[in-house]
mmCIF file of C-alpha atoms in Angstrom:
data_model
loop_
_atom_site.group_PDB
_atom_site.id
_atom_site.type_symbol
_atom_site.label_atom_id
_atom_site.label_comp_id
_atom_site.label_asym_id
_atom_site.label_seq_id
_atom_site.Cartn_x
_atom_site.Cartn_y
_atom_site.Cartn_z
ATOM 1 C CA MET A 205 87.998 119.978 72.300
ATOM 2 C CA GLN A 206 89.535 118.385 75.519
ATOM 3 C CA ARG A 207 89.921 114.588 75.123
ATOM 4 C CA ALA A 208 87.409 112.649 76.995
ATOM 5 C CA ILE A 209 88.974 111.195 80.241
ATOM 6 C CA LYS A 210 89.501 107.374 79.988
ATOM 7 C CA THR A 211 88.511 105.215 82.736
ATOM 8 C CA LEU A 212 88.548 101.643 83.284
ATOM 9 C CA THR A 213 86.357 100.514 86.391
ATOM 10 C CA ILE A 214 87.087 96.855 87.481
ATOM 11 C CA PHE A 215 84.699 94.795 89.581
ATOM 12 C CA GLY A 216 83.862 91.036 89.902
ATOM 13 C CA THR A 217 81.215 90.276 92.896
ATOM 14 C CA ARG A 218 77.483 91.462 93.122
ATOM 15 C CA PRO A 219 78.316 94.083 96.405
ATOM 16 C CA GLU A 220 80.938 95.841 93.869
ATOM 17 C CA ALA A 221 78.728 96.170 90.630
ATOM 18 C CA ILE A 222 75.430 97.410 93.133
ATOM 19 C CA LYS A 223 78.112 100.150 94.121
ATOM 20 C CA LEU A 224 79.433 100.685 91.481
ATOM 21 C CA PHE A 225 76.569 100.794 88.801
ATOM 22 C CA PRO A 226 75.576 104.539 89.601
ATOM 23 C CA LEU A 227 78.991 105.681 88.759
ATOM 24 C CA LEU A 228 79.245 104.096 85.854
ATOM 25 C CA HIS A 229 75.771 105.432 84.598
ATOM 26 C CA THR A 230 77.046 108.423 85.502
ATOM 27 C CA LEU A 231 80.477 108.397 83.722
ATOM 28 C CA GLY A 232 78.200 107.084 80.863
ATOM 29 C CA GLY A 233 76.090 110.183 80.484
ATOM 30 C CA ASP A 234 78.832 112.409 80.919
ATOM 31 C CA GLY A 235 80.721 113.967 77.776
ATOM 32 C CA ARG A 236 84.086 114.129 79.780
ATOM 33 C CA PHE A 237 84.629 110.685 80.350
ATOM 34 C CA ALA A 238 85.196 107.375 77.732
ATOM 35 C CA SER A 239 84.013 104.747 80.387
ATOM 36 C CA ARG A 240 85.304 101.409 80.035
ATOM 37 C CA VAL A 241 84.305 98.161 81.986
ATOM 38 C CA CYS A 242 86.338 95.022 83.063
ATOM 39 C CA VAL A 243 84.440 92.196 85.026
ATOM 40 C CA SER A 244 86.628 89.560 86.757
ATOM 41 C CA ALA A 245 83.298 87.650 87.528
ATOM 42 C CA GLN A 246 84.511 86.787 90.815
ATOM 43 C CA HIS A 247 80.684 85.893 91.865
ATOM 44 C CA ARG A 248 79.442 84.743 88.316
ATOM 45 C CA ALA A 249 75.702 84.592 88.631
ATOM 46 C CA MET A 250 75.186 86.967 91.337
ATOM 47 C CA LEU A 251 77.491 89.637 89.873
ATOM 48 C CA ASP A 252 75.450 88.977 86.049
ATOM 49 C CA GLN A 253 71.992 89.759 87.662
ATOM 50 C CA VAL A 254 72.720 93.062 88.673
ATOM 51 C CA LEU A 255 74.777 93.789 85.373
ATOM 52 C CA GLU A 256 71.314 92.821 83.709
ATOM 53 C CA ILE A 257 69.406 95.129 86.113
ATOM 54 C CA ALA A 258 71.340 98.155 85.742
ATOM 55 C CA SER A 259 71.875 97.976 81.943
ATOM 56 C CA ILE A 260 75.736 97.273 82.694
ATOM 57 C CA ALA A 261 77.277 95.849 79.240
ATOM 58 C CA PRO A 262 81.048 94.814 80.227
ATOM 59 C CA ASP A 263 83.989 95.502 77.594
ATOM 60 C CA HIS A 264 85.952 92.918 79.234
ATOM 61 C CA ASP A 265 84.558 89.681 81.023
ATOM 62 C CA LEU A 266 87.394 87.531 82.517
ATOM 63 C CA ASP A 267 85.185 84.741 84.103
ATOM 64 C CA VAL A 268 88.228 83.724 86.555
ATOM 65 C CA MET A 269 86.275 81.603 88.658
ATOM 66 C CA LYS A 270 86.990 77.674 88.937
ATOM 67 C CA PRO A 271 85.780 75.238 91.702
ATOM 68 C CA ASP A 272 87.961 74.916 95.091
ATOM 69 C CA GLN A 273 90.061 78.311 93.751
ATOM 70 C CA SER A 274 92.817 78.990 96.484
ATOM 71 C CA LEU A 275 93.022 82.711 97.209
ATOM 72 C CA ASP A 276 96.696 82.674 95.653
ATOM 73 C CA GLN A 277 95.507 81.048 92.497
ATOM 74 C CA LEU A 278 92.788 83.259 91.880
ATOM 75 C CA THR A 279 95.415 86.250 92.906
ATOM 76 C CA ALA A 280 97.704 85.207 90.177
ATOM 77 C CA THR A 281 95.154 84.703 87.733
ATOM 78 C CA LEU A 282 93.619 88.199 88.225
ATOM 79 C CA LEU A 283 97.257 89.751 88.046
ATOM 80 C CA VAL A 284 98.099 88.258 84.623
ATOM 81 C CA GLU A 285 94.586 88.761 83.132
ATOM 82 C CA LEU A 286 93.749 92.110 84.478
ATOM 83 C CA GLY A 287 97.392 93.430 83.331
ATOM 84 C CA ARG A 288 96.522 92.278 79.916
ATOM 85 C CA VAL A 289 93.340 94.501 79.983
ATOM 86 C CA MET A 290 94.895 97.370 81.041
ATOM 87 C CA ASP A 291 97.732 97.312 78.757
ATOM 88 C CA ALA A 292 95.147 96.991 75.608
ATOM 89 C CA GLU A 293 93.202 99.515 77.303
ATOM 90 C CA SER A 294 96.004 102.028 78.294
ATOM 91 C CA PRO A 295 93.133 104.140 80.704
ATOM 92 C CA ASP A 296 93.845 107.536 82.391
ATOM 93 C CA TRP A 297 92.235 106.113 85.567
ATOM 94 C CA VAL A 298 91.614 102.693 87.103
ATOM 95 C CA ILE A 299 88.490 102.613 89.305
ATOM 96 C CA VAL A 300 88.233 99.883 91.916
ATOM 97 C CA GLN A 301 85.578 99.711 94.797
ATOM 98 C CA GLY A 302 85.877 98.387 98.263
ATOM 99 C CA ASP A 303 88.038 95.375 99.467
ATOM 100 C CA THR A 304 87.565 91.876 97.113
ATOM 101 C CA ALA A 305 90.426 90.002 95.913
ATOM 102 C CA THR A 306 89.619 91.971 92.337
ATOM 103 C CA ALA A 307 89.341 95.577 93.738
ATOM 104 C CA MET A 308 93.212 94.852 95.100
ATOM 105 C CA VAL A 309 94.270 92.930 92.710
ATOM 106 C CA GLY A 310 92.895 95.632 90.053
ATOM 107 C CA ALA A 311 94.892 98.321 92.021
ATOM 108 C CA LEU A 312 98.124 96.756 91.974
ATOM 109 C CA SER A 313 98.154 95.875 88.478
ATOM 110 C CA ALA A 314 97.434 99.544 87.941
ATOM 111 C CA TYR A 315 100.364 100.642 90.074
ATOM 112 C CA TYR A 316 102.529 98.598 88.111
ATOM 113 C CA ARG A 317 101.677 100.545 85.256
ATOM 114 C CA LYS A 318 101.776 103.745 86.695
ATOM 115 C CA ILE A 319 98.111 104.214 86.060
ATOM 116 C CA PRO A 320 96.397 106.322 88.793
ATOM 117 C CA VAL A 321 93.841 104.566 90.743
ATOM 118 C CA CYS A 322 90.250 105.752 92.190
ATOM 119 C CA HIS A 323 89.422 103.911 95.141
ATOM 120 C CA VAL A 324 85.276 104.100 96.008
ATOM 121 C CA GLU A 325 84.703 103.599 99.716
ATOM 122 C CA ALA A 326 88.150 103.931 100.942
ATOM 123 C CA GLY A 327 89.129 104.385 104.182
ATOM 124 C CA LEU A 328 87.067 101.241 105.922
ATOM 125 C CA ARG A 329 88.819 100.003 108.813
ATOM 126 C CA SER A 330 88.122 97.237 111.377
ATOM 127 C CA GLY A 331 91.597 97.350 113.019
ATOM 128 C CA ASN A 332 91.936 93.403 112.643
ATOM 129 C CA ILE A 333 93.851 92.003 109.600
ATOM 130 C CA HIS A 334 92.026 88.884 110.265
ATOM 131 C CA HIS A 335 88.374 90.370 110.772
ATOM 132 C CA PRO A 336 87.183 90.562 107.765
ATOM 133 C CA TRP A 337 89.440 88.087 106.290
ATOM 134 C CA PRO A 338 91.154 88.986 103.618
ATOM 135 C CA GLU A 339 88.850 92.068 103.288
ATOM 136 C CA GLU A 340 90.944 94.110 105.546
ATOM 137 C CA VAL A 341 94.370 93.630 104.378
ATOM 138 C CA ASN A 342 93.230 94.113 100.550
ATOM 139 C CA ARG A 343 91.884 97.542 101.106
ATOM 140 C CA LYS A 344 95.086 99.103 103.124
ATOM 141 C CA ILE A 345 96.907 97.982 100.070
ATOM 142 C CA ILE A 346 94.341 99.703 97.841
ATOM 143 C CA GLY A 347 94.471 102.828 100.217
ATOM 144 C CA THR A 348 98.490 103.019 100.023
ATOM 145 C CA ILE A 349 98.374 103.007 96.332
ATOM 146 C CA ALA A 350 95.069 104.917 95.234
ATOM 147 C CA ALA A 351 95.652 108.661 93.990
ATOM 148 C CA LEU A 352 91.931 109.090 94.713
ATOM 149 C CA ASN A 353 90.448 107.899 97.788
ATOM 150 C CA CYS A 354 86.468 108.282 98.173
ATOM 151 C CA ALA A 355 85.537 108.030 101.343
ATOM 152 C CA PRO A 356 81.986 107.036 101.982
ATOM 153 C CA THR A 357 82.271 108.990 105.956
ATOM 154 C CA GLU A 358 84.332 111.284 107.381
ATOM 155 C CA THR A 359 85.244 108.212 109.958
ATOM 156 C CA ALA A 360 86.372 106.670 106.899
ATOM 157 C CA ALA A 361 88.599 109.609 105.618
ATOM 158 C CA ALA A 362 90.022 110.430 108.863
ATOM 159 C CA ALA A 363 91.303 106.341 109.239
ATOM 160 C CA LEU A 364 93.244 107.120 105.777
ATOM 161 C CA ARG A 365 94.720 110.078 107.423
ATOM 162 C CA ARG A 366 95.633 108.287 110.521
ATOM 163 C CA GLU A 367 97.851 106.059 108.187
ATOM 164 C CA ASN A 368 99.418 108.619 106.680
ATOM 165 C CA VAL A 369 97.681 109.232 103.274
ATOM 166 C CA ASN A 370 98.080 112.448 101.695
ATOM 167 C CA PRO A 371 94.948 114.630 102.420
ATOM 168 C CA SER A 372 94.841 116.179 99.472
ATOM 169 C CA ARG A 373 94.082 112.386 98.038
ATOM 170 C CA VAL A 374 90.823 111.846 100.356
ATOM 171 C CA TYR A 375 87.652 113.324 100.220
ATOM 172 C CA VAL A 376 84.197 112.635 101.543
ATOM 173 C CA THR A 377 81.537 111.379 99.034
ATOM 174 C CA GLY A 378 78.926 109.535 100.764
ATOM 175 C CA ASN A 379 78.795 105.932 99.538
ATOM 176 C CA THR A 380 77.295 104.849 96.556
ATOM 177 C CA VAL A 381 75.091 102.051 97.959
ATOM 178 C CA ILE A 382 72.554 104.669 98.792
ATOM 179 C CA ASP A 383 72.437 106.264 95.178
ATOM 180 C CA ALA A 384 72.038 102.261 94.205
ATOM 181 C CA LEU A 385 69.462 101.893 96.842
ATOM 182 C CA HIS A 386 67.320 105.067 96.153
ATOM 183 C CA TRP A 387 67.530 103.838 91.780
ATOM 184 C CA ILE A 388 66.423 100.346 92.459
ATOM 185 C CA THR A 389 63.445 101.278 95.167
ATOM 186 C CA GLY A 390 62.195 103.914 92.440
ATOM 187 C CA ARG A 391 62.289 101.196 89.542
ATOM 188 C CA ILE A 392 60.223 98.932 91.849
ATOM 189 C CA GLU A 393 57.894 101.595 92.584
ATOM 190 C CA ARG A 394 57.406 102.343 88.899
ATOM 191 C CA ASP A 395 57.599 98.684 88.068
ATOM 192 C CA PRO A 396 56.252 96.249 90.858
ATOM 193 C CA SER A 397 57.026 92.988 88.857
ATOM 194 C CA LEU A 398 60.716 93.520 88.871
ATOM 195 C CA ALA A 399 60.189 92.309 92.695
ATOM 196 C CA ALA A 400 57.235 89.910 92.699
ATOM 197 C CA GLY A 401 59.011 86.932 93.274
ATOM 198 C CA LEU A 402 58.639 87.299 96.995
ATOM 199 C CA ALA A 403 54.847 87.267 96.661
ATOM 200 C CA ASP A 404 54.200 83.717 97.630
ATOM 201 C CA ILE A 405 56.370 84.043 100.710
ATOM 202 C CA GLU A 406 54.869 87.186 101.459
ATOM 203 C CA ALA A 407 51.242 85.655 101.647
ATOM 204 C CA ARG A 408 52.897 82.478 103.850
ATOM 205 C CA PHE A 409 53.857 84.924 106.446
ATOM 206 C CA LYS A 410 51.032 87.101 106.346
ATOM 207 C CA GLY A 411 50.610 88.687 109.718
ATOM 208 C CA LYS A 412 54.277 87.750 111.129
ATOM 209 C CA ARG A 413 56.839 90.166 111.563
ATOM 210 C CA ILE A 414 60.037 89.976 109.558
ATOM 211 C CA ILE A 415 63.390 88.926 110.301
ATOM 212 C CA GLY A 416 65.867 89.152 107.008
ATOM 213 C CA ILE A 417 69.073 87.303 107.493
ATOM 214 C CA THR A 418 72.248 87.012 105.285
ATOM 215 C CA THR A 419 75.491 85.202 106.220
ATOM 216 C CA HIS A 420 78.717 84.376 104.274
ATOM 217 C CA ARG A 421 81.614 85.702 106.056
ATOM 218 C CA ARG A 422 84.897 83.501 105.814
ATOM 219 C CA GLU A 423 85.797 84.239 109.547
ATOM 220 C CA ASN A 424 82.197 82.945 110.272
ATOM 221 C CA PHE A 425 82.607 79.578 108.580
ATOM 222 C CA GLY A 426 82.851 76.582 110.978
ATOM 223 C CA GLU A 427 81.757 77.236 114.893
ATOM 224 C CA GLY A 428 80.295 80.875 114.250
ATOM 225 C CA MET A 429 78.084 79.691 111.251
ATOM 226 C CA GLU A 430 76.624 76.988 113.621
ATOM 227 C CA ASN A 431 76.014 79.160 116.546
ATOM 228 C CA ILE A 432 73.980 81.876 113.838
ATOM 229 C CA ALA A 433 72.184 78.640 112.730
ATOM 230 C CA SER A 434 71.397 77.902 116.358
ATOM 231 C CA ALA A 435 69.917 81.520 117.084
ATOM 232 C CA ILE A 436 67.648 81.421 113.766
ATOM 233 C CA ARG A 437 66.356 78.093 115.513
ATOM 234 C CA ARG A 438 65.408 79.473 118.823
ATOM 235 C CA LEU A 439 64.189 83.019 117.238
ATOM 236 C CA ALA A 440 61.941 80.384 114.983
ATOM 237 C CA GLN A 441 60.349 79.066 117.935
ATOM 238 C CA ARG A 442 58.346 82.180 118.242
ATOM 239 C CA ASN A 443 54.816 82.498 116.921
ATOM 240 C CA ASP A 444 54.857 86.400 115.637
ATOM 241 C CA VAL A 445 57.471 86.219 113.590
ATOM 242 C CA ALA A 446 58.868 84.329 110.355
ATOM 243 C CA LEU A 447 62.726 84.355 108.754
ATOM 244 C CA ILE A 448 63.677 85.179 105.400
ATOM 245 C CA PHE A 449 67.155 83.825 104.846
ATOM 246 C CA PRO A 450 68.526 83.699 101.199
ATOM 247 C CA VAL A 451 71.014 81.209 101.740
ATOM 248 C CA HIS A 452 75.000 82.239 100.273
ATOM 249 C CA LEU A 453 75.989 79.709 97.666
ATOM 250 C CA ASN A 454 79.467 78.793 99.509
ATOM 251 C CA PRO A 455 79.075 75.143 100.500
ATOM 252 C CA ASN A 456 80.246 76.468 104.256
ATOM 253 C CA VAL A 457 76.661 78.289 104.835
ATOM 254 C CA ARG A 458 74.633 75.959 102.809
ATOM 255 C CA LYS A 459 75.742 72.846 104.582
ATOM 256 C CA VAL A 460 75.067 74.276 107.702
ATOM 257 C CA MET A 461 71.880 75.833 107.350
ATOM 258 C CA ASN A 462 70.619 73.060 105.500
ATOM 259 C CA ASN A 463 71.454 70.408 108.260
ATOM 260 C CA ARG A 464 70.356 72.826 111.298
ATOM 261 C CA LEU A 465 66.872 74.579 109.496
ATOM 262 C CA ALA A 466 65.288 72.486 107.041
ATOM 263 C CA GLY A 467 61.793 71.900 107.693
ATOM 264 C CA LEU A 468 61.482 74.617 109.989
ATOM 265 C CA ASP A 469 57.595 76.342 109.371
ATOM 266 C CA ASN A 470 58.405 80.045 110.010
ATOM 267 C CA VAL A 471 61.817 79.818 108.288
ATOM 268 C CA ALA A 472 61.777 80.419 104.250
ATOM 269 C CA MET A 473 65.331 79.608 103.156
ATOM 270 C CA ILE A 474 65.629 80.463 99.583
ATOM 271 C CA GLU A 475 68.444 80.959 96.938
ATOM 272 C CA PRO A 476 70.051 84.249 97.052
ATOM 273 C CA LEU A 477 67.962 87.109 95.486
ATOM 274 C CA ASP A 478 68.992 89.598 92.620
ATOM 275 C CA TYR A 479 69.005 92.954 93.864
ATOM 276 C CA PRO A 480 65.386 94.357 93.209
ATOM 277 C CA HIS A 481 64.100 91.292 95.517
ATOM 278 C CA PHE A 482 66.882 91.794 97.808
ATOM 279 C CA ALA A 483 65.707 95.556 98.094
ATOM 280 C CA HIS A 484 62.269 94.536 98.431
ATOM 281 C CA LEU A 485 63.378 91.858 101.230
ATOM 282 C CA LEU A 486 64.921 94.994 103.097
ATOM 283 C CA ARG A 487 61.642 96.875 102.820
ATOM 284 C CA LEU A 488 59.666 94.003 104.010
ATOM 285 C CA SER A 489 61.995 93.090 107.178
ATOM 286 C CA THR A 490 61.336 94.696 110.478
ATOM 287 C CA LEU A 491 65.002 93.844 111.465
ATOM 288 C CA ILE A 492 67.730 92.406 109.652
ATOM 289 C CA LEU A 493 70.507 89.693 110.852
ATOM 290 C CA THR A 494 73.710 90.034 108.985
ATOM 291 C CA ASP A 495 77.429 89.413 108.718
ATOM 292 C CA SER A 496 77.580 91.591 105.391
ATOM 293 C CA GLY A 497 78.921 95.171 105.235
ATOM 294 C CA GLY A 498 76.709 96.629 102.646
ATOM 295 C CA VAL A 499 73.733 95.463 104.409
ATOM 296 C CA GLN A 500 75.077 97.601 107.428
ATOM 297 C CA GLU A 501 74.558 100.740 105.028
ATOM 298 C CA GLU A 502 71.591 99.863 103.056
ATOM 299 C CA ALA A 503 69.012 98.878 105.830
ATOM 300 C CA PRO A 504 69.188 101.967 107.873
ATOM 301 C CA ALA A 505 68.276 104.174 104.833
ATOM 302 C CA LEU A 506 65.226 102.177 104.646
ATOM 303 C CA GLY A 507 64.599 102.647 108.548
ATOM 304 C CA LYS A 508 65.584 98.926 109.535
ATOM 305 C CA PRO A 509 67.872 98.081 112.483
ATOM 306 C CA VAL A 510 70.794 95.923 111.834
ATOM 307 C CA LEU A 511 71.983 93.343 114.220
ATOM 308 C CA VAL A 512 75.492 92.664 112.912
ATOM 309 C CA MET A 513 76.899 89.173 113.592
ATOM 310 C CA ARG A 514 80.677 89.865 113.399
ATOM 311 C CA SER A 515 82.925 90.886 116.518
ATOM 312 C CA THR A 516 84.193 93.953 114.678
ATOM 313 C CA THR A 517 82.842 96.387 111.825
ATOM 314 C CA GLU A 518 84.762 98.645 109.703
ATOM 315 C CA ARG A 519 81.384 100.932 109.611
ATOM 316 C CA PRO A 520 81.631 102.031 113.101
ATOM 317 C CA GLU A 521 79.472 104.789 111.930
ATOM 318 C CA GLY A 522 76.558 103.013 112.222
ATOM 319 C CA VAL A 523 77.141 101.352 115.698
ATOM 320 C CA GLU A 524 77.705 105.176 116.705
ATOM 321 C CA ALA A 525 74.644 106.316 115.004
ATOM 322 C CA GLY A 526 72.263 103.622 116.493
ATOM 323 C CA THR A 527 71.305 102.248 113.223
ATOM 324 C CA ALA A 528 73.150 99.046 113.833
ATOM 325 C CA LYS A 529 74.791 97.220 116.633
ATOM 326 C CA LEU A 530 77.372 94.435 116.761
ATOM 327 C CA VAL A 531 76.091 91.409 118.471
ATOM 328 C CA GLY A 532 78.935 88.796 117.340
ATOM 329 C CA THR A 533 77.936 85.258 116.833
ATOM 330 C CA GLU A 534 77.066 83.922 119.972
ATOM 331 C CA ALA A 535 73.541 82.337 120.053
ATOM 332 C CA ASN A 536 72.676 83.993 123.283
ATOM 333 C CA ALA A 537 73.484 87.344 121.863
ATOM 334 C CA ILE A 538 71.973 87.130 118.947
ATOM 335 C CA VAL A 539 68.508 85.887 120.336
ATOM 336 C CA ALA A 540 68.836 88.234 122.739
ATOM 337 C CA GLU A 541 69.229 91.464 121.178
ATOM 338 C CA ALA A 542 66.713 90.353 118.322
ATOM 339 C CA GLU A 543 63.940 89.600 121.148
ATOM 340 C CA ARG A 544 64.529 92.976 122.841
ATOM 341 C CA LEU A 545 63.810 94.780 119.357
ATOM 342 C CA LEU A 546 60.882 92.453 118.796
ATOM 343 C CA ASP A 547 59.898 92.904 122.408
ATOM 344 C CA ASP A 548 60.693 96.849 123.364
ATOM 345 C CA VAL A 549 59.026 99.221 121.239
ATOM 346 C CA VAL A 550 61.108 101.847 122.626
ATOM 347 C CA ALA A 551 64.108 100.420 121.664
ATOM 348 C CA TYR A 552 63.277 99.277 118.071
ATOM 349 C CA GLY A 553 62.038 103.018 117.628
ATOM 350 C CA GLU A 554 65.389 104.400 118.683
ATOM 351 C CA MET A 555 67.008 102.330 116.242
ATOM 352 C CA ALA A 556 64.874 102.462 113.678
ATOM 353 C CA ARG A 557 64.813 106.239 113.555
ATOM 354 C CA SER A 558 68.631 106.935 113.684
ATOM 355 C CA HIS A 559 69.894 108.986 111.374
ATOM 356 C CA ASN A 560 71.741 107.157 108.234
ATOM 357 C CA PRO A 561 75.247 108.352 108.469
ATOM 358 C CA PHE A 562 76.323 106.655 104.786
ATOM 359 C CA GLY A 563 74.931 108.983 102.186
ATOM 360 C CA ASP A 564 72.527 111.145 100.526
ATOM 361 C CA GLY A 565 72.368 109.650 97.165
ATOM 362 C CA HIS A 566 74.659 111.833 95.588
ATOM 363 C CA ALA A 567 78.037 110.064 95.605
ATOM 364 C CA ALA A 568 78.530 109.104 92.434
ATOM 365 C CA GLN A 569 77.871 112.735 90.582
ATOM 366 C CA ARG A 570 80.801 113.568 93.455
ATOM 367 C CA ILE A 571 83.217 111.229 92.578
ATOM 368 C CA ALA A 572 82.727 111.738 88.557
ATOM 369 C CA ASP A 573 83.171 115.469 89.279
ATOM 370 C CA LEU A 574 86.481 114.737 91.747
ATOM 371 C CA LEU A 575 88.247 112.517 88.597
ATOM 372 C CA ALA A 576 87.255 115.320 86.468
ATOM 373 C CA GLY A 577 88.910 118.087 88.493
ATOM 374 C CA ALA A 578 92.002 115.516 89.137
ATOM 375 C CA ASN A 579 92.768 114.693 85.634
#
């Protein structure tokens, strides 16, 4: 009997957990694999919410975050601690997702031990090493190391080939975030209580069109965040809309938003949402304002136009397909594009009905089959 392939999946943030739990579910139910999980807890509270709803119990929890920790301190700690885990586990494959410090250091630690790396959501590129920062460099490093690059789209796969990554190491699998979204929306349909925490806000804003907002990117700290707050204030002057804003825990976001938006009747600044409630917010919303990467993939799967408050995106497929539009962080541009969608039925319909290019909900199974075939 063939020995099971031992995988060690490493992640630390809520977005990574969302995009990896479908793969962990698949590996855990497949006799070809012995699946082990290590979390860094780069996002402690938000990570734990996803682990709980997805019933993922880590085998290793590094709990590395400390107040005001620099990127160098975080990187050094991760390198040592992840190395210890790999030495203890001796996996056949290390699996990382995306572009966090945890993912980059996980790939580097595996490389130091000559353990092959599978990179989920490989090939995203903005073309600017400072936008998003430091994620663009993180994912380029992983792309150099990975033995198996699971690109979500052909555009991402082409970016890897342009960087001279061996085409035999590059596969288009779709994005596991769509697998996750299908899974959680199905759970909510079967058990609406999972997302009942927004009921009071829904009642408060009954009859208004909802604008969902997320913002947290480091490159937007400072002037960019101030401009985003200004745009939200101006949109809040409309009587026909309400804005629901789960405010990121980072003080660079909270301080600005609390100073600029507190007390506005039709702006609900709320605590970060767990995954079921965030998926429900996407369903409630007429449109989304975000600087997040994952939301650019999730919202179009539910037919929601996305205005991306960044100057570049590593997900150009959404822009090309018409599901997303780059608007930058200038308040005038954000307001103008949001009002165009609110006031122009044709423009809204064109974005809402555009084809989502990011997957069909079967990415996790494709990745598992690739891992089994590559071993």
